[in-house]
XYZ file of C-alpha atoms in Angstrom:
773
model
C 12.352 157.407 86.121
C 14.928 154.653 86.057
C 14.414 153.622 89.648
C 11.301 152.864 91.829
C 12.074 153.003 95.512
C 9.314 153.397 98.127
C 9.735 156.493 100.062
C 12.620 157.851 98.146
C 11.457 158.494 94.470
C 9.157 161.399 93.634
C 6.312 161.215 91.184
C 7.381 161.486 87.599
C 6.124 164.597 85.701
C 5.000 162.170 83.014
C 2.875 160.276 85.552
C 1.395 163.640 86.617
C 0.314 164.427 83.071
C -1.157 160.946 82.496
C -3.161 161.289 85.750
C -5.078 164.188 84.212
C -8.431 163.630 82.551
C -7.709 165.817 79.567
C -4.123 166.320 78.254
C -2.813 166.728 74.803
C 0.073 165.090 72.866
C 1.924 168.383 72.835
C 1.957 168.558 76.590
C 3.336 165.085 76.870
C 5.904 165.682 74.179
C 6.977 168.887 75.821
C 7.891 167.019 79.060
C 11.741 166.471 79.257
C 11.491 163.011 80.840
C 9.340 161.367 78.229
C 12.227 159.575 76.399
C 13.581 158.419 79.666
C 10.342 156.922 80.562
C 9.936 155.235 77.217
C 13.374 153.527 77.699
C 12.361 152.548 81.256
C 9.265 151.027 79.649
C 6.730 152.932 81.664
C 3.557 150.690 81.140
C 1.027 153.580 81.260
C 2.998 155.685 78.829
C 3.685 152.818 76.406
C 0.150 151.868 76.395
C -0.990 155.297 75.573
C 1.626 155.853 72.761
C 0.862 152.471 71.238
C -2.626 153.574 70.206
C -3.121 154.112 66.491
C -4.200 157.784 66.865
C -1.076 158.549 68.922
C 1.259 156.792 66.439
C -0.361 158.638 63.567
C 0.254 162.013 65.221
C 3.845 161.018 65.888
C 4.306 160.163 62.258
C 2.840 163.437 61.083
C 5.288 165.359 63.192
C 8.087 163.516 61.110
C 6.716 163.696 57.513
C 4.860 167.075 57.627
C 6.557 170.405 57.588
C 5.364 172.771 60.247
C 3.506 175.860 59.213
C 5.546 179.040 58.780
C 3.952 180.785 61.694
C 4.249 177.665 64.034
C 6.096 177.788 67.286
C 9.745 176.508 67.466
C 8.616 173.603 69.596
C 6.435 172.424 66.695
C 9.213 172.956 64.137
C 12.066 171.448 66.067
C 11.363 169.755 69.343
C 8.284 167.731 68.633
C 9.636 166.153 65.393
C 12.786 165.259 67.225
C 10.909 163.784 70.226
C 8.686 161.769 67.941
C 11.632 160.265 66.147
C 13.336 159.385 69.369
C 10.204 157.643 70.704
C 10.330 155.402 67.564
C 14.055 154.793 67.823
C 13.533 153.721 71.475
C 12.496 150.387 69.726
C 9.447 149.692 71.834
C 7.912 146.690 70.290
C 4.333 147.580 70.642
C 4.749 150.979 69.196
C 6.752 149.669 66.129
C 4.126 146.824 65.754
C 1.318 149.312 65.618
C 3.134 151.230 62.788
C 4.365 148.430 60.620
C 1.120 146.332 60.722
C -1.161 149.169 59.797
C -1.108 149.941 55.998
C -2.559 153.372 56.435
C 0.241 154.492 58.957
C 2.839 153.012 56.503
C 1.316 155.012 53.662
C 1.404 158.093 55.715
C 5.090 157.490 56.628
C 6.149 156.970 52.962
C 4.086 159.925 51.797
C 7.229 161.893 52.766
C 8.691 160.732 49.423
C 5.957 162.215 47.276
C 7.241 164.741 44.736
C 4.769 167.446 45.780
C 6.111 167.412 49.423
C 8.941 169.421 50.567
C 12.024 167.425 51.450
C 14.013 169.265 54.141
C 17.203 167.750 55.377
C 15.955 167.827 58.987
C 12.784 165.809 58.472
C 14.640 163.616 55.942
C 16.999 162.628 58.641
C 14.079 161.831 61.064
C 12.442 159.794 58.298
C 15.530 157.842 57.637
C 16.014 157.012 61.272
C 12.564 155.610 61.633
C 12.653 153.654 58.397
C 15.959 152.045 59.272
C 14.646 151.168 62.764
C 11.774 149.324 61.103
C 14.255 147.546 58.751
C 16.236 146.403 61.736
C 13.398 145.361 64.049
C 10.585 144.456 61.880
C 12.364 143.257 58.732
C 9.705 140.734 57.568
C 6.592 142.831 57.613
C 8.445 145.916 56.472
C 9.840 144.226 53.391
C 6.430 142.644 52.627
C 4.930 146.070 52.554
C 7.688 147.456 50.267
C 7.405 144.541 47.897
C 3.728 145.265 47.592
C 4.487 148.819 46.927
C 7.518 148.812 44.707
C 6.994 152.409 43.619
C 8.661 153.248 46.924
C 12.059 152.236 45.463
C 11.594 154.487 42.445
C 10.801 157.376 44.798
C 13.855 156.731 46.853
C 16.053 156.767 43.744
C 14.579 160.072 42.700
C 15.588 161.563 45.938
C 19.020 160.005 46.060
C 20.674 163.487 46.186
C 19.590 163.756 49.807
C 22.128 161.755 51.848
C 19.602 160.408 54.389
C 17.390 159.036 51.703
C 20.572 157.450 49.947
C 21.308 155.600 53.210
C 17.676 154.192 53.208
C 18.164 153.060 49.621
C 21.423 151.321 50.334
C 19.933 149.383 53.205
C 16.767 148.566 51.375
C 18.570 146.946 48.375
C 20.831 144.933 50.700
C 24.095 146.817 50.061
C 24.924 147.030 53.778
C 27.309 144.546 55.435
C 25.169 144.436 58.751
C 21.811 143.893 57.214
C 19.588 140.876 56.464
C 21.835 138.012 57.559
C 18.796 136.141 58.597
C 16.334 137.473 55.863
C 17.835 136.479 52.588
C 14.543 135.256 51.203
C 12.968 138.581 51.809
C 15.598 140.246 49.652
C 15.428 137.981 46.541
C 12.547 140.055 45.022
C 14.737 143.275 44.743
C 17.097 141.388 42.395
C 14.356 141.050 39.870
C 13.787 144.792 39.622
C 15.563 147.258 37.461
C 16.843 149.283 40.457
C 20.371 149.372 39.080
C 19.325 150.827 35.858
C 17.287 153.413 37.650
C 20.293 154.435 39.786
C 22.792 154.648 36.928
C 20.378 156.743 34.907
C 20.646 159.508 37.384
C 24.001 160.455 35.768
C 22.117 161.560 32.758
C 18.873 162.947 34.225
C 20.487 165.294 36.869
C 23.325 167.804 36.695
C 23.672 168.086 40.468
C 27.087 167.075 41.718
C 25.492 165.813 45.017
C 23.270 163.483 43.013
C 26.274 162.026 41.083
C 28.257 161.626 44.259
C 25.470 159.813 46.053
C 24.700 157.737 43.018
C 28.387 156.618 42.838
C 28.311 155.827 46.562
C 25.255 153.742 46.260
C 26.706 151.715 43.308
C 30.056 151.291 45.087
C 28.190 149.916 48.210
C 26.486 147.370 45.829
C 29.865 146.294 44.426
C 31.010 145.461 48.025
C 28.131 143.965 49.835
C 25.019 143.535 47.713
C 23.509 140.007 47.090
C 24.874 137.805 44.444
C 22.248 138.674 41.868
C 22.754 142.367 42.005
C 26.633 141.930 42.094
C 26.516 139.796 38.880
C 24.344 142.346 37.137
C 26.669 145.296 38.091
C 29.743 143.513 36.753
C 28.158 142.623 33.469
C 29.727 144.248 30.200
C 26.303 145.740 29.396
C 26.111 147.592 32.710
C 29.728 148.841 32.231
C 28.949 150.061 28.692
C 25.835 151.919 30.012
C 28.023 153.572 32.712
C 30.591 154.776 30.204
C 28.003 155.932 27.863
C 26.819 158.440 30.424
C 30.431 159.270 31.465
C 31.783 160.122 28.055
C 28.964 162.413 26.858
C 30.361 165.786 26.019
C 27.440 167.656 27.364
C 27.558 166.050 30.825
C 29.490 167.696 33.646
C 32.884 166.312 34.663
C 31.436 165.107 37.928
C 29.677 162.378 35.920
C 33.062 161.129 34.632
C 34.861 161.330 37.980
C 32.130 159.450 39.785
C 31.655 156.891 37.073
C 35.437 156.042 37.244
C 35.061 155.667 41.011
C 32.485 152.928 40.381
C 34.908 151.343 37.951
C 37.703 151.436 40.513
C 35.415 149.923 43.003
C 34.579 147.033 40.598
C 38.214 146.270 39.984
C 39.271 146.591 43.644
C 36.283 146.588 46.048
C 38.450 147.042 49.202
C 39.984 150.239 47.856
C 36.985 152.515 48.335
C 35.798 150.763 51.533
C 38.763 151.881 53.482
C 38.809 155.452 52.210
C 41.666 157.734 51.388
C 44.080 156.309 53.907
C 43.769 152.809 52.414
C 44.370 154.196 48.922
C 47.417 156.125 50.068
C 48.865 152.978 51.865
C 48.326 150.912 48.700
C 50.221 153.358 46.664
C 53.054 153.593 49.091
C 53.456 149.724 49.532
C 52.380 148.884 46.074
C 49.933 146.305 47.262
C 49.572 142.909 45.745
C 47.736 142.449 42.539
C 43.876 142.409 42.798
C 41.572 140.076 41.065
C 38.704 141.198 38.938
C 36.116 139.630 36.755
C 37.598 139.349 33.179
C 34.283 140.266 31.576
C 34.271 143.398 33.695
C 37.769 144.307 32.507
C 36.806 143.596 28.885
C 33.848 145.945 29.162
C 36.033 148.754 30.424
C 38.627 148.197 27.730
C 36.096 148.935 24.982
C 35.868 152.598 26.116
C 39.567 152.985 27.036
C 40.461 154.869 23.746
C 37.899 157.528 24.244
C 38.914 157.912 27.858
C 42.609 158.367 27.014
C 41.711 161.274 24.626
C 40.773 163.332 27.622
C 44.368 163.274 28.847
C 45.301 165.679 26.098
C 45.791 169.108 27.474
C 47.113 170.932 24.373
C 43.584 172.219 23.321
C 42.542 173.463 26.837
C 42.653 177.217 27.266
C 41.602 177.764 30.907
C 44.236 179.393 33.235
C 44.835 178.959 36.841
C 47.211 181.337 38.782
C 49.357 179.759 41.441
C 51.895 180.891 43.994
C 54.827 179.579 41.897
C 53.381 180.749 38.475
C 50.433 179.507 36.487
C 48.741 176.348 35.199
C 47.370 176.504 31.667
C 45.379 174.383 31.764
C 45.065 172.823 35.343
C 45.146 169.000 35.479
C 41.673 168.758 36.775
C 39.846 166.028 38.840
C 38.759 164.169 35.782
C 42.266 163.666 34.384
C 43.618 162.740 37.758
C 40.819 160.127 38.136
C 41.662 158.705 34.723
C 45.257 158.161 35.848
C 44.125 156.552 39.079
C 41.814 154.284 37.058
C 44.786 153.128 34.869
C 46.979 152.495 37.955
C 44.257 150.190 39.328
C 43.745 148.509 35.989
C 47.389 147.649 35.792
C 47.312 145.961 39.238
C 44.749 143.567 37.815
C 47.506 141.764 35.717
C 45.227 141.363 32.712
C 47.270 140.772 29.562
C 44.592 142.295 27.402
C 44.617 145.458 29.496
C 48.518 145.713 29.263
C 48.362 145.253 25.467
C 45.725 147.864 25.139
C 47.575 150.322 27.195
C 50.787 149.858 25.159
C 48.926 150.121 21.905
C 47.180 153.428 22.895
C 50.402 154.830 24.422
C 48.688 155.457 27.629
C 51.803 154.863 29.826
C 53.907 157.237 27.772
C 51.273 159.926 27.991
C 50.931 159.524 31.718
C 54.694 159.813 32.190
C 54.696 163.082 30.195
C 51.977 164.353 32.623
C 54.309 163.442 35.430
C 56.976 165.929 34.159
C 54.506 168.472 32.840
C 52.829 168.973 36.233
C 55.837 168.932 38.661
C 53.852 170.100 41.640
C 50.873 167.771 41.589
C 51.729 165.291 44.201
C 48.377 163.361 43.748
C 49.437 162.677 40.251
C 52.955 161.729 41.179
C 51.595 159.077 43.616
C 49.513 157.334 40.903
C 52.258 157.581 38.322
C 54.657 155.979 40.652
C 52.295 153.138 41.162
C 51.902 152.708 37.352
C 55.760 152.649 36.746
C 56.288 150.116 39.520
C 53.454 147.962 38.317
C 54.985 147.993 34.792
C 58.438 147.116 36.172
C 57.120 144.273 38.287
C 54.824 142.818 35.618
C 55.254 139.422 34.269
C 54.943 140.753 30.849
C 58.408 141.572 29.307
C 56.851 143.761 26.743
C 55.551 146.156 29.286
C 58.938 146.462 30.929
C 60.602 147.054 27.642
C 57.888 149.648 26.819
C 58.606 151.569 29.935
C 62.446 151.389 29.592
C 63.058 151.830 25.952
C 59.943 153.210 24.362
C 59.127 155.676 27.103
C 62.865 156.301 27.958
C 61.957 156.810 31.533
C 65.500 156.552 32.861
C 66.611 159.315 30.401
C 63.842 161.544 31.543
C 64.866 161.025 35.261
C 68.441 162.145 34.389
C 67.128 165.065 32.367
C 64.889 166.147 35.230
C 67.787 165.933 37.709
C 69.997 168.008 35.562
C 67.288 170.712 34.999
C 65.702 170.666 38.486
C 64.177 174.115 38.285
C 61.049 174.981 36.599
C 61.647 176.024 32.986
C 60.454 179.338 31.800
C 59.158 180.283 28.281
C 58.094 176.919 27.304
C 54.868 175.509 26.020
C 54.389 173.174 28.972
C 51.234 173.576 31.067
C 53.303 174.668 34.163
C 55.257 177.948 33.925
C 56.955 180.068 36.627
C 55.688 183.623 37.556
C 57.297 186.449 35.627
C 59.996 188.364 37.564
C 60.776 185.679 40.007
C 63.464 183.089 39.984
C 62.148 179.685 38.882
C 61.446 177.358 41.867
C 62.734 173.832 42.234
C 60.457 171.142 40.848
C 58.422 169.188 43.358
C 58.848 165.691 41.925
C 62.379 164.969 43.115
C 61.226 162.896 46.088
C 59.226 160.562 43.850
C 61.917 160.391 41.283
C 64.368 159.315 44.044
C 62.039 156.600 45.309
C 61.371 155.253 41.739
C 65.189 155.309 41.104
C 65.866 153.258 44.192
C 63.083 150.925 43.113
C 64.789 150.467 39.735
C 68.032 149.548 41.371
C 66.384 147.057 43.693
C 64.615 145.429 40.826
C 67.707 145.493 38.731
C 69.516 143.200 41.254
C 66.998 140.438 40.475
C 66.241 141.257 36.834
C 68.924 140.952 34.143
C 66.971 143.078 31.697
C 66.670 146.135 33.968
C 70.253 145.767 35.154
C 71.711 145.663 31.604
C 69.635 148.573 30.629
C 70.772 150.717 33.614
C 74.431 149.669 33.107
C 74.226 150.651 29.360
C 73.473 154.351 30.370
C 76.803 155.943 31.462
C 74.948 159.049 32.694
C 72.910 156.920 35.040
C 75.933 155.392 36.583
C 77.553 158.818 37.079
C 74.378 160.215 38.562
C 73.960 157.276 40.809
C 77.465 157.412 42.200
C 77.543 161.284 42.632
C 73.969 162.246 43.558
C 71.702 159.332 44.403
C 73.993 157.499 46.765
C 74.723 160.711 48.759
C 71.019 161.605 48.801
C 70.141 158.211 50.192
C 72.728 158.661 52.882
C 71.369 161.967 53.853
C 67.832 160.768 53.854
C 68.546 157.623 55.917
C 66.817 158.491 59.166
C 68.300 155.596 61.085
C 71.646 157.376 60.870
C 70.486 160.751 62.074
C 71.907 161.915 65.358
C 68.717 163.672 66.438
C 66.916 160.474 67.392
C 64.333 160.297 64.639
C 62.480 156.995 64.462
C 63.711 154.286 62.137
C 60.366 152.727 61.228
C 58.447 155.594 59.606
C 56.610 153.205 57.316
C 54.901 151.616 60.281
C 53.383 154.953 61.263
C 49.649 155.001 60.227
C 48.080 156.933 62.945
C 46.313 160.331 62.990
C 47.290 161.488 66.486
C 50.476 161.988 68.411
C 48.773 160.441 71.443
C 49.523 157.006 70.066
C 53.339 157.681 69.894
C 53.810 155.871 73.221
C 53.136 152.624 71.355
C 56.208 153.131 69.126
C 58.628 153.788 71.854
C 61.397 151.302 72.673
C 60.814 151.356 76.388
C 60.163 147.943 78.046
C 57.334 148.977 80.365
C 57.444 145.803 82.442
C 61.334 146.147 83.027
C 60.809 149.820 83.772
C 58.143 149.061 86.305
C 60.400 146.491 87.987
C 63.309 148.831 88.017
C 61.454 151.799 89.446
C 59.667 149.762 92.068
C 62.962 148.347 93.303
C 64.533 151.847 92.976
C 61.911 153.402 95.328
C 62.048 150.319 97.577
C 65.803 150.629 98.149
C 65.811 154.368 98.505
C 67.763 155.315 95.445
C 65.562 158.381 94.911
C 65.163 159.143 98.572
C 66.929 161.507 100.894
C 68.674 160.550 104.037
C 65.739 161.970 106.001
C 63.462 159.366 104.471
C 65.704 156.391 105.446
C 63.215 155.246 108.016
C 60.418 154.979 105.498
C 62.716 153.045 103.239
C 63.525 150.696 106.119
C 59.803 150.043 106.671
C 59.335 149.421 103.025
C 61.622 146.396 103.152
C 59.324 144.650 105.374
C 56.600 144.711 102.783
C 55.826 141.859 100.422
C 56.575 142.234 96.769
C 52.924 142.330 96.101
C 52.766 145.681 97.879
C 54.963 147.183 95.264
C 52.617 147.703 92.409
C 53.533 149.723 89.198
C 51.224 149.801 86.226
C 51.747 150.945 82.592
C 50.000 154.260 83.234
C 52.299 155.001 86.164
C 55.316 154.086 83.949
C 54.145 156.516 81.227
C 54.068 159.347 83.884
C 57.459 158.518 85.143
C 58.856 158.340 81.597
C 57.558 161.695 80.920
C 59.145 163.108 83.947
C 62.516 161.369 83.747
C 63.361 161.287 80.032
C 64.808 164.881 80.089
C 66.885 164.202 83.133
C 68.196 160.755 81.980
C 71.925 160.660 82.458
C 73.379 159.314 79.288
C 76.816 159.079 80.810
C 75.770 156.773 83.657
C 76.180 153.064 83.267
C 72.561 152.378 84.116
C 69.330 153.695 82.680
C 65.699 153.552 83.458
C 64.884 152.975 79.807
C 66.608 149.582 79.512
C 65.800 146.009 80.084
C 68.844 145.358 82.383
C 68.365 145.008 86.063
C 70.645 147.874 87.085
C 70.256 147.618 90.834
C 72.925 145.893 92.998
C 71.391 143.955 95.849
C 73.242 141.948 98.553
C 76.229 140.176 97.016
C 76.169 142.692 93.998
C 76.626 145.591 96.330
C 79.492 143.644 97.949
C 81.194 143.173 94.576
C 80.805 146.750 93.514
C 82.056 148.089 96.732
C 85.063 145.890 96.672
C 85.932 146.772 93.120
C 85.386 150.536 93.503
C 87.009 151.120 96.999
C 89.676 149.230 98.938
C 88.418 150.662 102.206
C 84.926 149.238 102.276
C 83.730 145.890 103.556
C 80.415 144.281 103.603
C 78.714 143.576 106.904
C 78.178 139.906 107.736
C 74.526 139.008 107.793
C 72.893 137.958 111.034
C 71.399 135.039 109.407
C 73.592 132.054 108.560
C 71.668 130.986 105.502
C 71.995 134.483 104.066
C 75.788 134.328 104.636
C 76.104 131.068 102.925
C 74.253 132.568 99.861
C 76.622 135.425 99.884
C 79.611 133.118 100.052
C 78.262 131.028 97.254
C 77.811 134.128 95.050
C 81.372 135.467 95.730
C 83.189 132.406 94.015
C 84.561 134.413 91.253
C 86.529 136.852 93.499
C 90.363 136.419 93.359
C 92.608 135.808 96.254
C 94.395 139.028 96.028
C 91.096 140.910 96.505
C 90.217 138.757 99.471
C 93.588 139.421 100.973
C 93.296 143.194 100.433
C 89.954 143.185 102.147
C 91.311 141.100 105.031
C 94.177 143.641 105.530
C 91.746 146.488 105.874
C 89.170 144.775 108.033
C 90.044 145.602 111.696
C 88.167 146.775 114.747
C 87.630 150.370 115.705
C 86.052 151.630 118.881
C 85.005 154.813 117.162
C 82.552 153.234 114.805
C 78.973 153.723 115.550
C 76.923 150.747 116.950
C 74.734 149.042 114.423
C 71.094 147.939 114.987
C 70.835 144.982 117.234
C 70.941 141.650 115.323
C 68.799 138.629 116.388
C 70.406 135.227 117.117
C 70.436 132.503 114.636
C 67.234 130.612 114.276
C 64.841 133.452 114.931
C 62.188 134.410 112.301
C 62.378 138.212 112.881
C 62.556 140.029 109.477
C 65.975 141.237 108.369
C 66.940 144.650 109.732
C 68.341 147.318 107.556
C 72.101 147.247 107.550
C 74.136 150.375 106.690
C 77.380 150.294 104.839
C 80.498 151.663 106.592
C 83.782 152.609 105.042
C 87.104 152.933 106.633
C 88.180 156.526 107.609
C 91.780 155.903 106.734
C 92.791 153.066 104.556
C 96.411 153.444 105.753
C 95.442 152.595 109.396
C 93.691 149.356 109.610
C 93.250 149.607 113.322
C 90.581 152.112 113.044
C 88.183 149.966 110.967
C 85.474 147.901 112.543
C 83.629 145.382 110.359
C 80.079 146.428 109.924
C 77.532 144.992 112.221
C 80.103 143.573 114.668
C 79.846 144.365 118.453
C 83.065 145.476 120.245
C 84.041 143.137 122.995
C 84.823 144.197 126.547
C 88.568 143.788 125.970
C 88.257 146.075 122.914
C 89.381 143.254 120.615
C 87.589 140.479 118.792
C 89.283 137.126 119.172
C 88.574 136.048 115.675
C 89.715 139.265 114.183
C 92.735 139.250 116.260
C 93.743 135.760 115.055
C 93.128 136.809 111.466
C 95.102 140.024 111.670
C 98.081 138.280 113.369
C 98.266 135.487 110.928
C 100.674 136.201 108.044
C 99.148 136.746 104.538
C 99.975 134.245 101.843
C 99.968 134.577 98.151
C 98.388 131.172 97.535
C 95.195 131.405 95.405
C 92.079 130.496 97.425
C 90.129 127.650 96.032
C 86.298 127.598 95.787
C 85.796 125.317 98.727
C 88.340 127.047 101.003
C 86.863 130.398 100.227
C 83.396 129.094 100.957
C 84.472 127.486 104.302
C 86.393 130.649 105.420
C 83.347 132.865 104.817
C 81.111 130.360 106.476
C 83.406 130.051 109.500
C 83.600 133.841 109.850
C 79.798 134.250 109.783
C 79.256 131.312 112.121
C 81.681 132.586 114.651
C 79.964 135.981 114.579
C 76.562 134.342 115.098
C 77.824 132.371 117.960
C 79.324 135.382 119.569
C 76.113 137.468 119.096
C 73.685 134.771 119.912
C 75.501 133.589 123.027
C 74.054 134.544 126.426
C 77.542 135.673 127.579
C 77.935 139.189 126.149
C 81.673 138.859 125.290
C 83.862 135.813 124.597
C 87.333 136.195 125.940
C 90.515 134.617 124.800
C 90.585 132.194 127.693
C 87.238 130.746 126.950
C 86.775 127.547 124.973
C 83.979 126.854 122.584
C 81.324 124.562 123.957
C 80.448 121.164 122.485
C 77.133 122.536 121.468
C 78.736 125.217 119.405
C 80.952 122.636 117.717
C 77.840 120.507 116.841
C 76.127 123.588 115.471
C 79.192 124.270 113.200
C 78.981 120.690 111.946
C 75.294 121.035 111.221
C 75.829 124.237 109.221
C 78.634 122.722 107.290
C 76.348 119.762 106.483
C 73.723 122.133 105.232
C 76.169 123.846 102.941
C 77.015 120.375 101.511
C 80.870 120.296 101.461
C 82.599 118.443 98.781
C 83.802 115.654 100.829
C 84.241 114.361 104.477
C 87.843 115.474 104.333
C 86.724 118.969 103.920
C 84.572 118.703 106.896
C 87.216 117.301 109.006
C 89.709 120.079 107.975
C 87.067 122.575 108.917
C 86.504 121.216 112.281
C 90.227 121.177 112.892
C 90.543 124.823 111.907
C 87.801 125.774 114.323
C 89.518 124.016 117.240
C 92.813 125.846 116.379
C 91.261 129.243 116.243
C 89.267 128.636 119.478
C 92.354 127.422 121.453
């Protein structure tokens, strides 16, 4: 068990078995908790399994096939458990195995030709050997070096994928192996392991053997030690490879896999990233790769014989299709030749470009492009070849593609005859009795044409050639420009993404990363929205009031919550509204923003003065940009009304009680200003507020209010309210005079605001005395 707690844990079944005087290995392996106990390093179990007899029995379960009449446990469970015990990487068990030559000989006896090599046991054998390679590298490599026939046996069984993986790791063609054991690998460079591997192309007709052979050699081109890498790039090795590939009697899989090795030699990163990397390189026309010039020269020696295989005139095999028939089909080997030439052109070798022109390789490949209009794999490679020729530094290659191959004329001809021609000697022909379908290469022709125009803007030779063809100009103005406008996804009204080339994912679950939503701004907006009750009903107002008393730290909104809200709100997003959840703008109006919006949208609304003088000063400072006319209109509508509901009780100035929720009030009738009571103001016993009466009785002027005057007026109004609310006397009548302490408080508040001059302060004090008298 993983835990040992006195009084709580029960005895392990493995311990129960070990307590017996006589027990068998089968009984122990049949116990379900044995692997768990090995990982927990049960000392009694480890000591028992570390014995030579026990290790030998475990090895036999792995390397020896069970008898036909054996139980299923012997056939399946015991070999699996034995393999798992070794891969638990218990040092004493691995040490017993790797330091005993008899046990190592028993382990590698699995490779003997007279033994059966089932895939199940081969997988267990591979896991144990790789575990020894990783944990006991030194002694393991010493044993293999002393018994080099093991390498030959591994090569003979290279058709089994598990054995191929052992061979790749053994010869150092693994990027994670032997960083600290370079010396132990030097002896492998002196063997003829590469020759033994490449000769499997001629000694076996199995496609699995050819595929695994190519995979092993490609791994060597990427990660092998310097000695093996230099040997595989030599012209002699390349010649030996093509000798096997071009034999007439050999299967086509030999040629296909041999060319895969050549492609890996020219561009090692191409194969290592798989099909997705190859496709992206074709779409983006990746930068030129560098290759060993001797390697390129070795490949060019067999280029002529290789190009002869592109001739399809003598082939007679027929392949029926949904659109017609192919006679003959293109085939994997021809497609691989085209891919090889596309990579060869990216190397930028002048010798390779000259050879390709002399042999007419580019012209033959362009003909294949139009002869097989539905083979998109072929079209991808041909597009790469054409763009490499147009972007080449060699002017002869550009002249060859434009003039000798007449590629522009073939584009115009294909656009005119955009349906599959019937009754021709081409390999692709339509089905009889059906209307010929549209050719499938229009998309690639469009992209190549746009690339021609783009390169022509920077290359006078290409531009002059295009301008010299009148049909091209007419086709560009009437067809290509309209087609580009239709296919411009950024102009589509359905909301298609504008950066399709950035999409390299396999799942729609990653689409959230491509959205234009600012999650941080969304979280802030939503937090404030729920805090201020935008999505709440009137019944929930009390909960909203309580939320105002929380700190900002209490309002937490993470990216996952934002994603949930996006999913629930995106369909109900009101596009006609001026604010949106999915924007960076702060679309909530707080405090002074609500005042401004209320004043602009309704002439009958007025903001309630804050019970805190400092908050009132901030509101006044933010309202500098309001005009005099708006202030006068607001003053005309602001009168008292005994019908208004009483607001929550406000605290006097100087208290530290949190701000209460203040509800907005609008006038019931804008035409009757006497029915309006300013929000938050308490009605006096006489029914009129002195300050409001003085303001309403004073005539309105059209003089523009300056910044300082507007600030002082707002401040005086708020201070007078604070004094009236905070006074011990419930109502201040008209006959009462302000006390000296109130006047000093006004001066202190004006000093906090920081008036522009002493003259302004004096004027303010004078105005207070006049209103109070």
